[in-house]
PDB file of C-alpha atoms in Angstrom:
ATOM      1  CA  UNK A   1     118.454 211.940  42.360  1.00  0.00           C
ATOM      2  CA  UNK A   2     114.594 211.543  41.305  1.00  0.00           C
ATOM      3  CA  UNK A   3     112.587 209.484  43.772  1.00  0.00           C
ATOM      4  CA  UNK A   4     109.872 210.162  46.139  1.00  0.00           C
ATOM      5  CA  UNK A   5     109.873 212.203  49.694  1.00  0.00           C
ATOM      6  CA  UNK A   6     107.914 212.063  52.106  1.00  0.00           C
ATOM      7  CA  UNK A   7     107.767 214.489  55.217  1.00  0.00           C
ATOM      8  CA  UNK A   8     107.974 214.149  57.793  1.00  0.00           C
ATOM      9  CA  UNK A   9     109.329 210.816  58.659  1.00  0.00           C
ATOM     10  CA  UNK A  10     107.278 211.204  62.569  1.00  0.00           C
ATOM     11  CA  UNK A  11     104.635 212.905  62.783  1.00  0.00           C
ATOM     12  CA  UNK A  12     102.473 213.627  66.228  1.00  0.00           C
ATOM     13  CA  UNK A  13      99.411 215.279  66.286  1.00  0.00           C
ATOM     14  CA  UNK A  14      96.736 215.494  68.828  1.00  0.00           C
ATOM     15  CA  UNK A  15      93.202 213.918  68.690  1.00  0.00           C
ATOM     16  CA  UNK A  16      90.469 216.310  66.540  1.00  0.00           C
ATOM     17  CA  UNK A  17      93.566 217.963  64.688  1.00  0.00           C
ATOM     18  CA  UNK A  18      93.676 217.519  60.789  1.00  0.00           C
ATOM     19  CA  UNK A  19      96.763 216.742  59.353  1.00  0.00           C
ATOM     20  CA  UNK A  20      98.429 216.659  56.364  1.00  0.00           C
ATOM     21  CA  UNK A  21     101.326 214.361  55.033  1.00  0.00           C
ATOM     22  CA  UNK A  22     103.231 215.361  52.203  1.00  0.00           C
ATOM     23  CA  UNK A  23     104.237 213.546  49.391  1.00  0.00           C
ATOM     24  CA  UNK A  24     106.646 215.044  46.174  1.00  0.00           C
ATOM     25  CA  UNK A  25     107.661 213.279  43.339  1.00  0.00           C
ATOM     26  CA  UNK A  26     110.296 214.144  40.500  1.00  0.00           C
ATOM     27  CA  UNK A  27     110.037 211.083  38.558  1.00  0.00           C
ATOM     28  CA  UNK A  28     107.712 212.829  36.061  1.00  0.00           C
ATOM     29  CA  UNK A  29     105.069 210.062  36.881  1.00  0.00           C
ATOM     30  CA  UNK A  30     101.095 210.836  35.716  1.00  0.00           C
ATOM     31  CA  UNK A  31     100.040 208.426  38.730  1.00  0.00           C
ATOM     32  CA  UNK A  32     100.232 208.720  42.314  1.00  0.00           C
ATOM     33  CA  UNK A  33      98.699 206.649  45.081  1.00  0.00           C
ATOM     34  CA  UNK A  34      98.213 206.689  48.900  1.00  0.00           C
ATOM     35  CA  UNK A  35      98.218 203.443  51.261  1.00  0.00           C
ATOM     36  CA  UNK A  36      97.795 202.628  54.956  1.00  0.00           C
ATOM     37  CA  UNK A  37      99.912 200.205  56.551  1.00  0.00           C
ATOM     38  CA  UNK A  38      98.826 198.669  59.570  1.00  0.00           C
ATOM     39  CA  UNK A  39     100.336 195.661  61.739  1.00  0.00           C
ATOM     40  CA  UNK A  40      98.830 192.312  59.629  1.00  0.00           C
ATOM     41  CA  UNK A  41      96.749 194.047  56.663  1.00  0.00           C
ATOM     42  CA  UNK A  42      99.324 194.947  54.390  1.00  0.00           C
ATOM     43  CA  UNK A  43      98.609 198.060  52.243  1.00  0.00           C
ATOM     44  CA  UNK A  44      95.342 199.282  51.788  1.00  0.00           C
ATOM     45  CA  UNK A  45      94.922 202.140  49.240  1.00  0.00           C
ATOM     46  CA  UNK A  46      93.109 205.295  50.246  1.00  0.00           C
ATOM     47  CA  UNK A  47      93.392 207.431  47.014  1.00  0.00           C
ATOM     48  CA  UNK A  48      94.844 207.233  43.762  1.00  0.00           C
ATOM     49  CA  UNK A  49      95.324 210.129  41.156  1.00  0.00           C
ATOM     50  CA  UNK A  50      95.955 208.892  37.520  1.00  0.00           C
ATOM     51  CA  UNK A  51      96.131 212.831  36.189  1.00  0.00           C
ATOM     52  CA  UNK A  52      96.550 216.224  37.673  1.00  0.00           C
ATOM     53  CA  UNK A  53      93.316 217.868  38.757  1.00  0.00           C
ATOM     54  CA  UNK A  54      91.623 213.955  39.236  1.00  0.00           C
ATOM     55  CA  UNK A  55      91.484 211.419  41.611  1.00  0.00           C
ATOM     56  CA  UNK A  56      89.771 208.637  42.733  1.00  0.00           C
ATOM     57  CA  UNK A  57      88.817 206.997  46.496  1.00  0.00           C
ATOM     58  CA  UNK A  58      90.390 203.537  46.881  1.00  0.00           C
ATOM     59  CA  UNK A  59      89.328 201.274  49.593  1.00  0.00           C
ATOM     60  CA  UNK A  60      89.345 203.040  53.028  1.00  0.00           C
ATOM     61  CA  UNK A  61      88.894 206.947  51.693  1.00  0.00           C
ATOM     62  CA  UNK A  62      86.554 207.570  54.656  1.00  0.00           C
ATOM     63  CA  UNK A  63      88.110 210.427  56.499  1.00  0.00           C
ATOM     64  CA  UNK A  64      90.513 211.457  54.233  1.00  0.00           C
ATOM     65  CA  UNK A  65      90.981 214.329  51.615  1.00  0.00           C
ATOM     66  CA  UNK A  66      93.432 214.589  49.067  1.00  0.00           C
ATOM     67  CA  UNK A  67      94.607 216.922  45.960  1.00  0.00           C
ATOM     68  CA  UNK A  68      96.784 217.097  42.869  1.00  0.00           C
ATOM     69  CA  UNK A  69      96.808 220.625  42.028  1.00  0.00           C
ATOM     70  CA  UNK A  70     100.368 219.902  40.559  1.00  0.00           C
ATOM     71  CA  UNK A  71     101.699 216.761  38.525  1.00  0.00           C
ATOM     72  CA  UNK A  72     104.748 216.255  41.258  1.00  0.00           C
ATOM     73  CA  UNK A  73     102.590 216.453  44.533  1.00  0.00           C
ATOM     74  CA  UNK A  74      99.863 214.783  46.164  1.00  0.00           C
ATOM     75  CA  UNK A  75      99.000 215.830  49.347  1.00  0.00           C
ATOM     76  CA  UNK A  76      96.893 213.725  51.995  1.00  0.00           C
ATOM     77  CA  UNK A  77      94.927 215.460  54.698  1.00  0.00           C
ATOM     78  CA  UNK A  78      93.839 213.225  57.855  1.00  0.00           C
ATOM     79  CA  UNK A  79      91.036 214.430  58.932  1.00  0.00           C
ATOM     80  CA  UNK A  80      89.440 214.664  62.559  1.00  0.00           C
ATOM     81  CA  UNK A  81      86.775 212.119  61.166  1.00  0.00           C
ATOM     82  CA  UNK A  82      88.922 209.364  60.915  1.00  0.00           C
ATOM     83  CA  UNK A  83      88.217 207.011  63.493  1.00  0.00           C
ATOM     84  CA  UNK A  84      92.221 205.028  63.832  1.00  0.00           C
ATOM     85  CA  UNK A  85      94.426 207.320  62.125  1.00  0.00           C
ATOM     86  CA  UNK A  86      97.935 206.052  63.634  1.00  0.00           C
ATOM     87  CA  UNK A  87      98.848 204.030  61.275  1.00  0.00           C
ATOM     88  CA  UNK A  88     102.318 203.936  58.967  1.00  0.00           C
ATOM     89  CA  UNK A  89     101.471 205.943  55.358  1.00  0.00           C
ATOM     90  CA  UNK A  90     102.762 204.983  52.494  1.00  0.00           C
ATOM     91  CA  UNK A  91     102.964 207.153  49.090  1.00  0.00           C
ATOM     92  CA  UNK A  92     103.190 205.892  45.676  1.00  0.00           C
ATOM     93  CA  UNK A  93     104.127 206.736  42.117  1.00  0.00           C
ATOM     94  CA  UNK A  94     103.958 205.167  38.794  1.00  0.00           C
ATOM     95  CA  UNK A  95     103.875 206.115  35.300  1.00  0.00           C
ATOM     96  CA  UNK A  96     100.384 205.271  34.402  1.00  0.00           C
ATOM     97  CA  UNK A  97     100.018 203.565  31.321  1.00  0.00           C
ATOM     98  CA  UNK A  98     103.446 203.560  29.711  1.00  0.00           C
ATOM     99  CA  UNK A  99     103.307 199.815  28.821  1.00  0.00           C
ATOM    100  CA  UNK A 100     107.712 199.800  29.055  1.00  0.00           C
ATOM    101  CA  UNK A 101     107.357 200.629  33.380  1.00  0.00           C
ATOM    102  CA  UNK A 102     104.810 199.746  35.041  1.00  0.00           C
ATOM    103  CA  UNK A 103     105.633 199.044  38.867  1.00  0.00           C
ATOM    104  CA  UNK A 104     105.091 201.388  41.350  1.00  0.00           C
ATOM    105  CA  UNK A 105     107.986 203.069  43.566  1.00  0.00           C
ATOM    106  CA  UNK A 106     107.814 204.079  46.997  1.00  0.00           C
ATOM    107  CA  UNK A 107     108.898 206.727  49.727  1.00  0.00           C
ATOM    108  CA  UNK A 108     110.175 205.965  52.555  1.00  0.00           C
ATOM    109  CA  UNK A 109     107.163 206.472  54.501  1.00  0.00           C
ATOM    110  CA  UNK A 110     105.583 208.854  57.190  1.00  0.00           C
ATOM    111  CA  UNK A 111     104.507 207.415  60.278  1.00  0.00           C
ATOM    112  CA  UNK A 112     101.948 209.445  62.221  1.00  0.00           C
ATOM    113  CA  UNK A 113     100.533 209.035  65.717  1.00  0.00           C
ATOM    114  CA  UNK A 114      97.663 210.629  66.961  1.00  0.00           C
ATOM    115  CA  UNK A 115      97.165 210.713  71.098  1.00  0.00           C
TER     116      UNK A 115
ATOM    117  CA  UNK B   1      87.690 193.358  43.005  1.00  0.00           C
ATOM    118  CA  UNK B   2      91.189 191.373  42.797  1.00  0.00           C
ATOM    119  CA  UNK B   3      92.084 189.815  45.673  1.00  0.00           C
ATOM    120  CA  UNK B   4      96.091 188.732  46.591  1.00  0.00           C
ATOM    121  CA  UNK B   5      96.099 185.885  49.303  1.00  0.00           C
ATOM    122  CA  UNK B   6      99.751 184.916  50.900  1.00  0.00           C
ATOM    123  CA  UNK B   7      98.921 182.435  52.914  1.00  0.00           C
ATOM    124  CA  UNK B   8     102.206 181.931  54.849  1.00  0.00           C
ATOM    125  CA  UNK B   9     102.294 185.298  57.679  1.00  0.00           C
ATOM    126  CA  UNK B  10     105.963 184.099  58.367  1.00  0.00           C
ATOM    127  CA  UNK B  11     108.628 182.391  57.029  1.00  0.00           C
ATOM    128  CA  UNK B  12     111.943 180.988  58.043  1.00  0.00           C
ATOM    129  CA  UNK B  13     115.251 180.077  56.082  1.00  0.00           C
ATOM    130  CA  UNK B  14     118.658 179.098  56.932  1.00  0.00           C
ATOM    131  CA  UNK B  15     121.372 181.113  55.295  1.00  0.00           C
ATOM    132  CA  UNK B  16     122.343 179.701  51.608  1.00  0.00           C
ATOM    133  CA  UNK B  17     119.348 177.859  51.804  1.00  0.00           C
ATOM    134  CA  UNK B  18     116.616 178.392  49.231  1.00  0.00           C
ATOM    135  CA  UNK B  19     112.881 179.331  50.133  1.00  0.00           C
ATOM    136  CA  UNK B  20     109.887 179.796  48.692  1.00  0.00           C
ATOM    137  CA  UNK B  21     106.892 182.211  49.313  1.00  0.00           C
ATOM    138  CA  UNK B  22     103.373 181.666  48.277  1.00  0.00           C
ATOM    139  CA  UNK B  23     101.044 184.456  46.428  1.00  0.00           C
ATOM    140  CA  UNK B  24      97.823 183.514  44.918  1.00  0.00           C
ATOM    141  CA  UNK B  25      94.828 185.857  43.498  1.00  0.00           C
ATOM    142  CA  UNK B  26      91.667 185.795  42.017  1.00  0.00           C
ATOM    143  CA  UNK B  27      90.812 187.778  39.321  1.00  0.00           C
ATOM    144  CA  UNK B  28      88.599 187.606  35.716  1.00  0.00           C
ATOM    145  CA  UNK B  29      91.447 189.249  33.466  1.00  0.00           C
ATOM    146  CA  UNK B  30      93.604 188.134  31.219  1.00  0.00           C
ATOM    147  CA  UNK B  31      96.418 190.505  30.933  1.00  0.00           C
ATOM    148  CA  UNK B  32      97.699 192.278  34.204  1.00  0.00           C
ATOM    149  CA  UNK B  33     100.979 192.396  35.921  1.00  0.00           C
ATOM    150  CA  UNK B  34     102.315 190.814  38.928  1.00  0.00           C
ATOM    151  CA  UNK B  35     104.986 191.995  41.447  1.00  0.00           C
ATOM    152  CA  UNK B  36     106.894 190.626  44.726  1.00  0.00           C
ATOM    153  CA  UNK B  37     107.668 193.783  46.515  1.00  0.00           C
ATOM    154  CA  UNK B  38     110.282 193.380  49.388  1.00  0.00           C
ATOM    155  CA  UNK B  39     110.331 195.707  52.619  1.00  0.00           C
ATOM    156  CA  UNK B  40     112.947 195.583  55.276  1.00  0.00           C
ATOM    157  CA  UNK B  41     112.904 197.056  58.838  1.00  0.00           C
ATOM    158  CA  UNK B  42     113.544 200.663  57.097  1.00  0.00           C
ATOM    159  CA  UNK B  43     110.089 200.147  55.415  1.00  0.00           C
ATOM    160  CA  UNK B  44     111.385 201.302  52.374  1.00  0.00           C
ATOM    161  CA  UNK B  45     109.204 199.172  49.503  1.00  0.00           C
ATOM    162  CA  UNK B  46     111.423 197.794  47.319  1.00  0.00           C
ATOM    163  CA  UNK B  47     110.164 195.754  43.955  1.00  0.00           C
ATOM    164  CA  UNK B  48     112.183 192.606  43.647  1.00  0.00           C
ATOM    165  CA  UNK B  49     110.654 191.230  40.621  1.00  0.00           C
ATOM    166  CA  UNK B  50     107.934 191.293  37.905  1.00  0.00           C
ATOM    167  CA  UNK B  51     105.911 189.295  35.748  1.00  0.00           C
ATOM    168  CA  UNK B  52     103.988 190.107  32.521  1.00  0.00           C
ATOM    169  CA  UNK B  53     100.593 187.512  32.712  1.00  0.00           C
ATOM    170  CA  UNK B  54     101.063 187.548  29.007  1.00  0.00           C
ATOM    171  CA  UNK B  55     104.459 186.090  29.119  1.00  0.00           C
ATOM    172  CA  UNK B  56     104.725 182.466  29.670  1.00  0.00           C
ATOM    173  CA  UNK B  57     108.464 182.411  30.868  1.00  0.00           C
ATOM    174  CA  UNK B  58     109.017 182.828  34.616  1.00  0.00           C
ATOM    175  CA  UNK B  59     110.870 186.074  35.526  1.00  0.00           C
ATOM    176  CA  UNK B  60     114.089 185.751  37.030  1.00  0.00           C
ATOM    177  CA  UNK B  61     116.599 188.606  38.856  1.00  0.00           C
ATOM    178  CA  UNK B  62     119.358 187.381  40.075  1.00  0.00           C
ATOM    179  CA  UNK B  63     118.775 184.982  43.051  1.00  0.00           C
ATOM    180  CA  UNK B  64     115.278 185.556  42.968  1.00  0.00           C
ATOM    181  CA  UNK B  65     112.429 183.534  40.212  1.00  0.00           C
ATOM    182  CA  UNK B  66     109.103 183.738  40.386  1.00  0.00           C
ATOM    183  CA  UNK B  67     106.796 180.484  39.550  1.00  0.00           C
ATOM    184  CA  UNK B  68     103.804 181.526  37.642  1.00  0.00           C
ATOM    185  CA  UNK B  69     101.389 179.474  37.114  1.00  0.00           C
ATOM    186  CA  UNK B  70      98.349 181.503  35.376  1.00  0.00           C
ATOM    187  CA  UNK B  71      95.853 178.908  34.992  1.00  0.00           C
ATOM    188  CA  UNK B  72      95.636 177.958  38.836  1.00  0.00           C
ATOM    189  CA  UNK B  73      96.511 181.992  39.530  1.00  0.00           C
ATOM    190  CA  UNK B  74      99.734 181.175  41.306  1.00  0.00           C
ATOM    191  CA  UNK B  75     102.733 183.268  41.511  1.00  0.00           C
ATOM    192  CA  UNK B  76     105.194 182.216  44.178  1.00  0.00           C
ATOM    193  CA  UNK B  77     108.862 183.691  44.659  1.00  0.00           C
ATOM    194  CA  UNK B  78     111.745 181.672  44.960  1.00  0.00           C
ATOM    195  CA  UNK B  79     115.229 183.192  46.995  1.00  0.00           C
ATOM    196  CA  UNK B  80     118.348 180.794  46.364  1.00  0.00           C
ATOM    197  CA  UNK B  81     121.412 181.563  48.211  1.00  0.00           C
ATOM    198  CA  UNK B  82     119.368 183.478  51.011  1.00  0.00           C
ATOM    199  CA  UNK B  83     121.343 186.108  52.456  1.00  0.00           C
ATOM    200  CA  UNK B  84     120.938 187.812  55.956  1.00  0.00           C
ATOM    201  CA  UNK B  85     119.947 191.210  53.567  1.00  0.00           C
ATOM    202  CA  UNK B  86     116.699 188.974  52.530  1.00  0.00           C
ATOM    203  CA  UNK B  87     115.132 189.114  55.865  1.00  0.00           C
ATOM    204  CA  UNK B  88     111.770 191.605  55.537  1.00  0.00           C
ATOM    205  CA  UNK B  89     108.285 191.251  54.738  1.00  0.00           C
ATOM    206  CA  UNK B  90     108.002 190.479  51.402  1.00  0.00           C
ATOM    207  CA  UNK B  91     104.409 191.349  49.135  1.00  0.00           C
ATOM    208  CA  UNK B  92     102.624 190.117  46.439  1.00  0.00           C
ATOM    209  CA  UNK B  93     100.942 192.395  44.534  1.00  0.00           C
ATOM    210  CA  UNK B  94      98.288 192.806  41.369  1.00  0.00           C
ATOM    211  CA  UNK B  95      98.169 195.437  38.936  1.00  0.00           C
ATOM    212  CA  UNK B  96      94.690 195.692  37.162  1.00  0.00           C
ATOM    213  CA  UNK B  97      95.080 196.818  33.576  1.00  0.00           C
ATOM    214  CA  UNK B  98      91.568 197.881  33.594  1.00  0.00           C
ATOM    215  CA  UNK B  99      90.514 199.262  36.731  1.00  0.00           C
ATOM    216  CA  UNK B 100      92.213 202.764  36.826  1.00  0.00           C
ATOM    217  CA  UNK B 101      95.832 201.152  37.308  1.00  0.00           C
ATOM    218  CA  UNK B 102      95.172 199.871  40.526  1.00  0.00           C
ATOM    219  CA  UNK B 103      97.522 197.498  42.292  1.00  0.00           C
ATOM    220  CA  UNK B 104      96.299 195.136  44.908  1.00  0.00           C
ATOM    221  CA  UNK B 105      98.535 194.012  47.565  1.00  0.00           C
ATOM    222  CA  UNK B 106      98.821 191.001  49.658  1.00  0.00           C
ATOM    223  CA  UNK B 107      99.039 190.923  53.349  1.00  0.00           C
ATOM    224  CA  UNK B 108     103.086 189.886  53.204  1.00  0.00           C
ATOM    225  CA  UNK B 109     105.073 187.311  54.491  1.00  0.00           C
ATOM    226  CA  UNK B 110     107.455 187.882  57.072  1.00  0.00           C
ATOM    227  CA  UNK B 111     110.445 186.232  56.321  1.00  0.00           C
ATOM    228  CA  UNK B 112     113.354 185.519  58.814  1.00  0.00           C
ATOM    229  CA  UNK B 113     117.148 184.258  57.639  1.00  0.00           C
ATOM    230  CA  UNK B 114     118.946 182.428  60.245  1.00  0.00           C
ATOM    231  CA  UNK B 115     122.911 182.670  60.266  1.00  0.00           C
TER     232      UNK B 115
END
């Protein structure tokens, strides 16, 4: 079936620890886009990558990294400098600028807490 | 940048009933997209509907419609014949035809179906 995973679905890590969250896509999609969800703020985007080898910092990029080496995966490293990092992460896909589809679709979601 | 306001954080129907959710946004565009994304306690997104701004006709799918009123920047969803299965937070979101394919989301409406 094409869709996106995301793994793990919990994920526990220990204060001053980077961590990454992994995100896979077989869709064939050019776009791919990382959110935050927290309790009340709805999703806030952290990066977007319209193209292998590019991205771009959305709103709240401040102490995360990310990567798109290849066109199916897009990586997002939490990184000890992020103040709140338990939060519920959401990753996106879409197929750019194809004017026929133009939503985005979702995994299921990784939800990380950091003690 | 856009901005999606839902104005209503929770939202109550009774079963077969019909209710409507609020979404408005602020933007200086004229052609961009608009979505009601749906997600229920597995917080799998889910897109429920969308809605060309160049088309004038209101999308419809099913038991959901959208009202879209482009001039006052108003696109509200409409669930007839609510089912128990329509109880999640629902989102409006923007998609920005110029900005890098960004989509702006709102900060959802809970929305509760009682038997």
């Amino acid at each position: 079936d094409g869709g996106i995973t995301q793994s793990p679905k919990y994920l526990f890590r220990k204060e001053g620890q980077n961590v990454t969250l992994s995100c896979e896509q077989n869709l064939n999609h050019d776009a791919m886009y990382w959110y935050r969800q927290d309790p009340g703020q709805g999703l806030r985007l952290i990066y977007y990558s319209q193209i292998v080898n590019d991205f771009q910092k959305g709103d709240i990029a401040e102490g995360y990294s990310v990567s798109r080496e290849k066109k199916e995966s897009f990586p997002l490293t939490v990184t000890s400098a992020q103040k709140n990092p338990t939060a519920f992460y959401l990753c996106a896909s879409s197929p750019g600028t194809s004017p026929t589809s133009y939503e985005q679709y979702f995994g299921p979601g990784t939800r990380l807490t950091v003690t | 940048a856009q901005t999606v306001t839902q104005s209503q954080p929770e939202m109550s129907v009774q079963e077969a009933e019909t209710v409507t959710l609020s979404c408005t946004y602020d933007t200086s565009e004229s052609d961009y997209y608009l979505f009601w994304y749906k997600q229920p306690p597995s917080r799998q997104m889910i897109l429920v509907i969308r809605q060309e701004a160049y088309k004038q006709q209101n999308a419809t799918e099913n038991r959901f419609s959208v009202n879209f009123q482009k001039a006052a920047k108003s696109f509200s969803l409409k669930i007839s014949d609510s089912q128990l299965g329509d109880a999640a937070m629902y989102f409006c979101a923007y998609r920005s035809t110029n900005t890098g394919n960004q989509f702006y989301f709102g900060t959802g409406t809970s929305l509760t179906v009682i038997p």
